[in-house]
């Protein structure tokens, strides 16, 4: 409903009707519409982070780990454009984007990126002359910008009619190449 109507026009009565419950039932579980959108965000990201941690356990190579993370995030939103719209557009509209609930999940994701970067630094394959906090923010921002551009091209094609479009597959490949070229120590094996 948030993706379909936008945050401000998604009324709890409409959300309840779509969920096939009484409007009052929503308030048994959520304090407000804000609480509902924040819970959707938090549960989705926590689920993604949990799956990523599981998938990363057997992988040792930092470039492969980062590829798994970046690809999974892009794939999540590609498979569910409405979720992408809620996260990238509507959550911001709610004004709650930078409250403690979404920020704690974002920081948890940023910590995962930092772990990968630090592991690569300790193995000598990721440059040690970069600020890890800046690097993780750079990666997060790049993915967010790519996804927002993709989403806007789908939902607002008139804004981009003069630009050549790109697929998310092309975006993932480019992102991974830029990560490898900018973050990794020069090595004859890479």
mmCIF file of C-alpha atoms in Angstrom:
data_model
loop_
_atom_site.group_PDB
_atom_site.id
_atom_site.type_symbol
_atom_site.label_atom_id
_atom_site.label_comp_id
_atom_site.label_asym_id
_atom_site.label_seq_id
_atom_site.Cartn_x
_atom_site.Cartn_y
_atom_site.Cartn_z
ATOM 1 C CA UNK A 1 0.000 0.000 0.000
ATOM 2 C CA UNK A 2 2.882 2.359 0.744
ATOM 3 C CA UNK A 3 4.344 1.706 -2.698
ATOM 4 C CA UNK A 4 0.996 1.861 -4.466
ATOM 5 C CA UNK A 5 -0.420 4.996 -2.838
ATOM 6 C CA UNK A 6 2.617 6.669 -1.334
ATOM 7 C CA UNK A 7 3.276 7.039 2.356
ATOM 8 C CA UNK A 8 1.096 10.089 2.921
ATOM 9 C CA UNK A 9 -1.962 8.666 1.099
ATOM 10 C CA UNK A 10 -1.715 5.094 2.428
ATOM 11 C CA UNK A 11 -4.372 5.219 5.107
ATOM 12 C CA UNK A 12 -4.445 2.591 7.832
ATOM 13 C CA UNK A 13 -8.041 1.759 6.809
ATOM 14 C CA UNK A 14 -6.822 0.855 3.302
ATOM 15 C CA UNK A 15 -3.880 -1.111 4.702
ATOM 16 C CA UNK A 16 -6.235 -3.021 7.019
ATOM 17 C CA UNK A 17 -8.655 -3.770 4.187
ATOM 18 C CA UNK A 18 -5.812 -5.103 2.029
ATOM 19 C CA UNK A 19 -4.577 -7.236 4.949
ATOM 20 C CA UNK A 20 -8.161 -8.391 5.537
ATOM 21 C CA UNK A 21 -8.231 -7.291 9.144
ATOM 22 C CA UNK A 22 -10.114 -4.635 11.050
ATOM 23 C CA UNK A 23 -8.347 -1.284 11.211
ATOM 24 C CA UNK A 24 -8.184 -1.540 14.993
ATOM 25 C CA UNK A 25 -6.299 -4.810 14.675
ATOM 26 C CA UNK A 26 -3.375 -2.959 13.096
ATOM 27 C CA UNK A 27 -3.046 -0.936 16.283
ATOM 28 C CA UNK A 28 -2.772 -4.140 18.312
ATOM 29 C CA UNK A 29 0.572 -4.706 16.587
ATOM 30 C CA UNK A 30 1.764 -1.267 15.521
ATOM 31 C CA UNK A 31 1.571 2.045 17.370
ATOM 32 C CA UNK A 32 1.072 4.042 14.180
ATOM 33 C CA UNK A 33 1.518 4.071 10.430
ATOM 34 C CA UNK A 34 5.098 5.228 11.088
ATOM 35 C CA UNK A 35 5.693 2.172 13.256
ATOM 36 C CA UNK A 36 4.319 -0.055 10.499
ATOM 37 C CA UNK A 37 6.612 1.277 7.747
ATOM 38 C CA UNK A 38 9.613 1.187 10.106
ATOM 39 C CA UNK A 39 8.837 -2.428 11.021
ATOM 40 C CA UNK A 40 8.631 -3.420 7.342
ATOM 41 C CA UNK A 41 12.014 -1.781 6.797
ATOM 42 C CA UNK A 42 13.636 -3.295 9.866
ATOM 43 C CA UNK A 43 12.363 -6.849 9.361
ATOM 44 C CA UNK A 44 13.306 -6.887 5.676
ATOM 45 C CA UNK A 45 16.834 -5.609 6.299
ATOM 46 C CA UNK A 46 17.410 -7.835 9.325
ATOM 47 C CA UNK A 47 16.311 -10.824 7.243
ATOM 48 C CA UNK A 48 18.688 -9.820 4.452
ATOM 49 C CA UNK A 49 21.596 -9.306 6.859
ATOM 50 C CA UNK A 50 20.953 -12.713 8.438
ATOM 51 C CA UNK A 51 20.908 -14.431 5.034
ATOM 52 C CA UNK A 52 24.059 -12.593 4.005
ATOM 53 C CA UNK A 53 25.953 -13.625 7.128
ATOM 54 C CA UNK A 54 24.958 -17.255 6.498
ATOM 55 C CA UNK A 55 25.973 -17.107 2.826
ATOM 56 C CA UNK A 56 29.297 -15.426 3.639
ATOM 57 C CA UNK A 57 30.488 -17.987 6.209
ATOM 58 C CA UNK A 58 32.146 -20.393 3.741
ATOM 59 C CA UNK A 59 33.632 -17.611 1.563
ATOM 60 C CA UNK A 60 37.173 -16.436 2.292
ATOM 61 C CA UNK A 61 37.959 -14.094 -0.626
ATOM 62 C CA UNK A 62 36.954 -10.458 0.113
ATOM 63 C CA UNK A 63 36.028 -9.693 -3.502
ATOM 64 C CA UNK A 64 33.709 -12.694 -3.554
ATOM 65 C CA UNK A 65 32.220 -11.682 -0.197
ATOM 66 C CA UNK A 66 31.580 -8.134 -1.381
ATOM 67 C CA UNK A 67 30.148 -9.431 -4.659
ATOM 68 C CA UNK A 68 27.726 -11.625 -2.691
ATOM 69 C CA UNK A 69 26.632 -8.687 -0.533
ATOM 70 C CA UNK A 70 26.233 -6.197 -3.369
ATOM 71 C CA UNK A 71 24.502 -8.704 -5.636
ATOM 72 C CA UNK A 72 22.080 -9.851 -2.951
ATOM 73 C CA UNK A 73 21.028 -6.304 -2.103
ATOM 74 C CA UNK A 74 20.451 -5.419 -5.747
ATOM 75 C CA UNK A 75 18.663 -8.730 -6.376
ATOM 76 C CA UNK A 76 16.349 -8.188 -3.390
ATOM 77 C CA UNK A 77 15.058 -4.921 -4.785
ATOM 78 C CA UNK A 78 15.011 -6.110 -8.379
ATOM 79 C CA UNK A 79 12.773 -9.007 -7.350
ATOM 80 C CA UNK A 80 10.474 -6.713 -5.348
ATOM 81 C CA UNK A 81 10.250 -3.221 -6.903
ATOM 82 C CA UNK A 82 7.494 -2.250 -4.459
ATOM 83 C CA UNK A 83 9.845 -2.934 -1.559
ATOM 84 C CA UNK A 84 12.465 -0.817 -3.327
ATOM 85 C CA UNK A 85 9.951 2.004 -3.620
ATOM 86 C CA UNK A 86 9.045 1.772 0.069
ATOM 87 C CA UNK A 87 12.696 1.798 1.175
ATOM 88 C CA UNK A 88 14.133 4.302 -1.279
ATOM 89 C CA UNK A 89 11.243 6.754 -1.574
ATOM 90 C CA UNK A 90 8.379 6.274 0.855
ATOM 91 C CA UNK A 91 10.409 5.754 4.037
ATOM 92 C CA UNK A 92 12.009 9.128 3.378
ATOM 93 C CA UNK A 93 8.561 10.641 2.854
ATOM 94 C CA UNK A 94 7.553 9.406 6.293
ATOM 95 C CA UNK A 95 10.213 11.597 7.844
ATOM 96 C CA UNK A 96 11.340 8.629 9.931
ATOM 97 C CA UNK A 97 14.215 7.557 7.679
ATOM 98 C CA UNK A 98 16.862 8.816 10.068
ATOM 99 C CA UNK A 99 15.246 7.772 13.319
ATOM 100 C CA UNK A 100 16.954 5.237 15.560
ATOM 101 C CA UNK A 101 15.040 2.167 14.301
ATOM 102 C CA UNK A 102 16.090 2.307 10.621
ATOM 103 C CA UNK A 103 19.502 3.729 11.457
ATOM 104 C CA UNK A 104 20.332 0.797 13.748
ATOM 105 C CA UNK A 105 19.665 -1.633 10.885
ATOM 106 C CA UNK A 106 21.584 0.487 8.390
ATOM 107 C CA UNK A 107 24.518 0.649 10.807
ATOM 108 C CA UNK A 108 24.386 -3.131 11.208
ATOM 109 C CA UNK A 109 24.618 -3.476 7.422
ATOM 110 C CA UNK A 110 27.456 -0.939 7.292
ATOM 111 C CA UNK A 111 29.251 -2.961 9.986
ATOM 112 C CA UNK A 112 28.994 -6.037 7.745
ATOM 113 C CA UNK A 113 30.610 -4.096 4.894
ATOM 114 C CA UNK A 114 33.300 -2.892 7.285
ATOM 115 C CA UNK A 115 34.023 -6.439 8.457
ATOM 116 C CA UNK A 116 34.633 -7.501 4.857
ATOM 117 C CA UNK A 117 36.855 -4.500 4.179
ATOM 118 C CA UNK A 118 38.889 -5.009 7.377
ATOM 119 C CA UNK A 119 39.315 -8.734 6.676
ATOM 120 C CA UNK A 120 40.622 -7.868 3.231
ATOM 121 C CA UNK A 121 42.996 -5.308 4.711
ATOM 122 C CA UNK A 122 44.372 -7.797 7.215
ATOM 123 C CA UNK A 123 44.929 -10.299 4.389
ATOM 124 C CA UNK A 124 46.755 -7.595 2.422
ATOM 125 C CA UNK A 125 44.362 -7.599 -0.529
ATOM 126 C CA UNK A 126 42.399 -4.438 0.268
ATOM 127 C CA UNK A 127 44.212 -1.134 0.428
ATOM 128 C CA UNK A 128 45.125 -0.116 3.944
ATOM 129 C CA UNK A 129 45.397 3.584 3.069
ATOM 130 C CA UNK A 130 41.628 4.131 2.971
ATOM 131 C CA UNK A 131 39.255 5.165 5.727
ATOM 132 C CA UNK A 132 37.025 2.134 6.300
ATOM 133 C CA UNK A 133 34.059 4.220 7.516
ATOM 134 C CA UNK A 134 34.180 6.325 4.364
ATOM 135 C CA UNK A 135 34.649 3.241 2.173
ATOM 136 C CA UNK A 136 31.632 1.426 3.612
ATOM 137 C CA UNK A 137 29.522 4.569 3.198
ATOM 138 C CA UNK A 138 30.772 4.891 -0.367
ATOM 139 C CA UNK A 139 29.661 1.345 -1.172
ATOM 140 C CA UNK A 140 26.279 1.750 0.542
ATOM 141 C CA UNK A 141 25.659 5.075 -1.201
ATOM 142 C CA UNK A 142 26.658 3.673 -4.590
ATOM 143 C CA UNK A 143 24.217 0.769 -4.275
ATOM 144 C CA UNK A 144 21.455 3.061 -3.021
ATOM 145 C CA UNK A 145 22.004 5.498 -5.888
ATOM 146 C CA UNK A 146 22.029 2.738 -8.505
ATOM 147 C CA UNK A 147 18.791 1.290 -7.136
ATOM 148 C CA UNK A 148 17.114 4.690 -6.880
ATOM 149 C CA UNK A 149 18.105 5.506 -10.477
ATOM 150 C CA UNK A 150 16.745 2.150 -11.659
ATOM 151 C CA UNK A 151 13.513 2.651 -9.723
ATOM 152 C CA UNK A 152 12.993 6.188 -10.999
ATOM 153 C CA UNK A 153 13.610 5.073 -14.584
ATOM 154 C CA UNK A 154 10.812 2.532 -14.093
ATOM 155 C CA UNK A 155 8.365 4.829 -12.319
ATOM 156 C CA UNK A 156 9.253 8.184 -13.925
ATOM 157 C CA UNK A 157 10.518 7.308 -17.429
ATOM 158 C CA UNK A 158 9.822 10.810 -18.765
ATOM 159 C CA UNK A 159 12.531 12.218 -16.494
ATOM 160 C CA UNK A 160 15.167 10.036 -18.142
ATOM 161 C CA UNK A 161 14.031 9.967 -21.779
ATOM 162 C CA UNK A 162 17.322 11.491 -22.979
ATOM 163 C CA UNK A 163 19.514 9.026 -21.066
ATOM 164 C CA UNK A 164 20.460 5.532 -22.079
ATOM 165 C CA UNK A 165 19.074 3.104 -19.550
ATOM 166 C CA UNK A 166 21.015 0.338 -17.852
ATOM 167 C CA UNK A 167 20.032 -3.008 -16.448
ATOM 168 C CA UNK A 168 20.667 -3.962 -12.873
ATOM 169 C CA UNK A 169 22.937 -6.731 -14.168
ATOM 170 C CA UNK A 170 25.118 -4.080 -15.819
ATOM 171 C CA UNK A 171 24.997 -2.031 -12.638
ATOM 172 C CA UNK A 172 26.104 -4.991 -10.481
ATOM 173 C CA UNK A 173 28.986 -5.816 -12.829
ATOM 174 C CA UNK A 174 30.157 -2.203 -12.899
ATOM 175 C CA UNK A 175 29.864 -1.832 -9.140
ATOM 176 C CA UNK A 176 31.941 -4.961 -8.522
ATOM 177 C CA UNK A 177 34.572 -3.882 -11.075
ATOM 178 C CA UNK A 178 34.833 -0.442 -9.479
ATOM 179 C CA UNK A 179 35.083 -1.994 -6.031
ATOM 180 C CA UNK A 180 37.904 -4.269 -7.182
ATOM 181 C CA UNK A 181 39.740 -1.513 -9.056
ATOM 182 C CA UNK A 182 39.478 1.088 -6.318
ATOM 183 C CA UNK A 183 39.791 -0.948 -3.149
ATOM 184 C CA UNK A 184 42.161 -3.768 -3.933
ATOM 185 C CA UNK A 185 45.921 -3.672 -3.707
ATOM 186 C CA UNK A 186 47.547 -3.978 -7.111
ATOM 187 C CA UNK A 187 48.397 -7.594 -7.586
ATOM 188 C CA UNK A 188 49.387 -9.659 -10.604
ATOM 189 C CA UNK A 189 46.749 -12.212 -9.531
ATOM 190 C CA UNK A 190 43.842 -9.745 -9.763
#
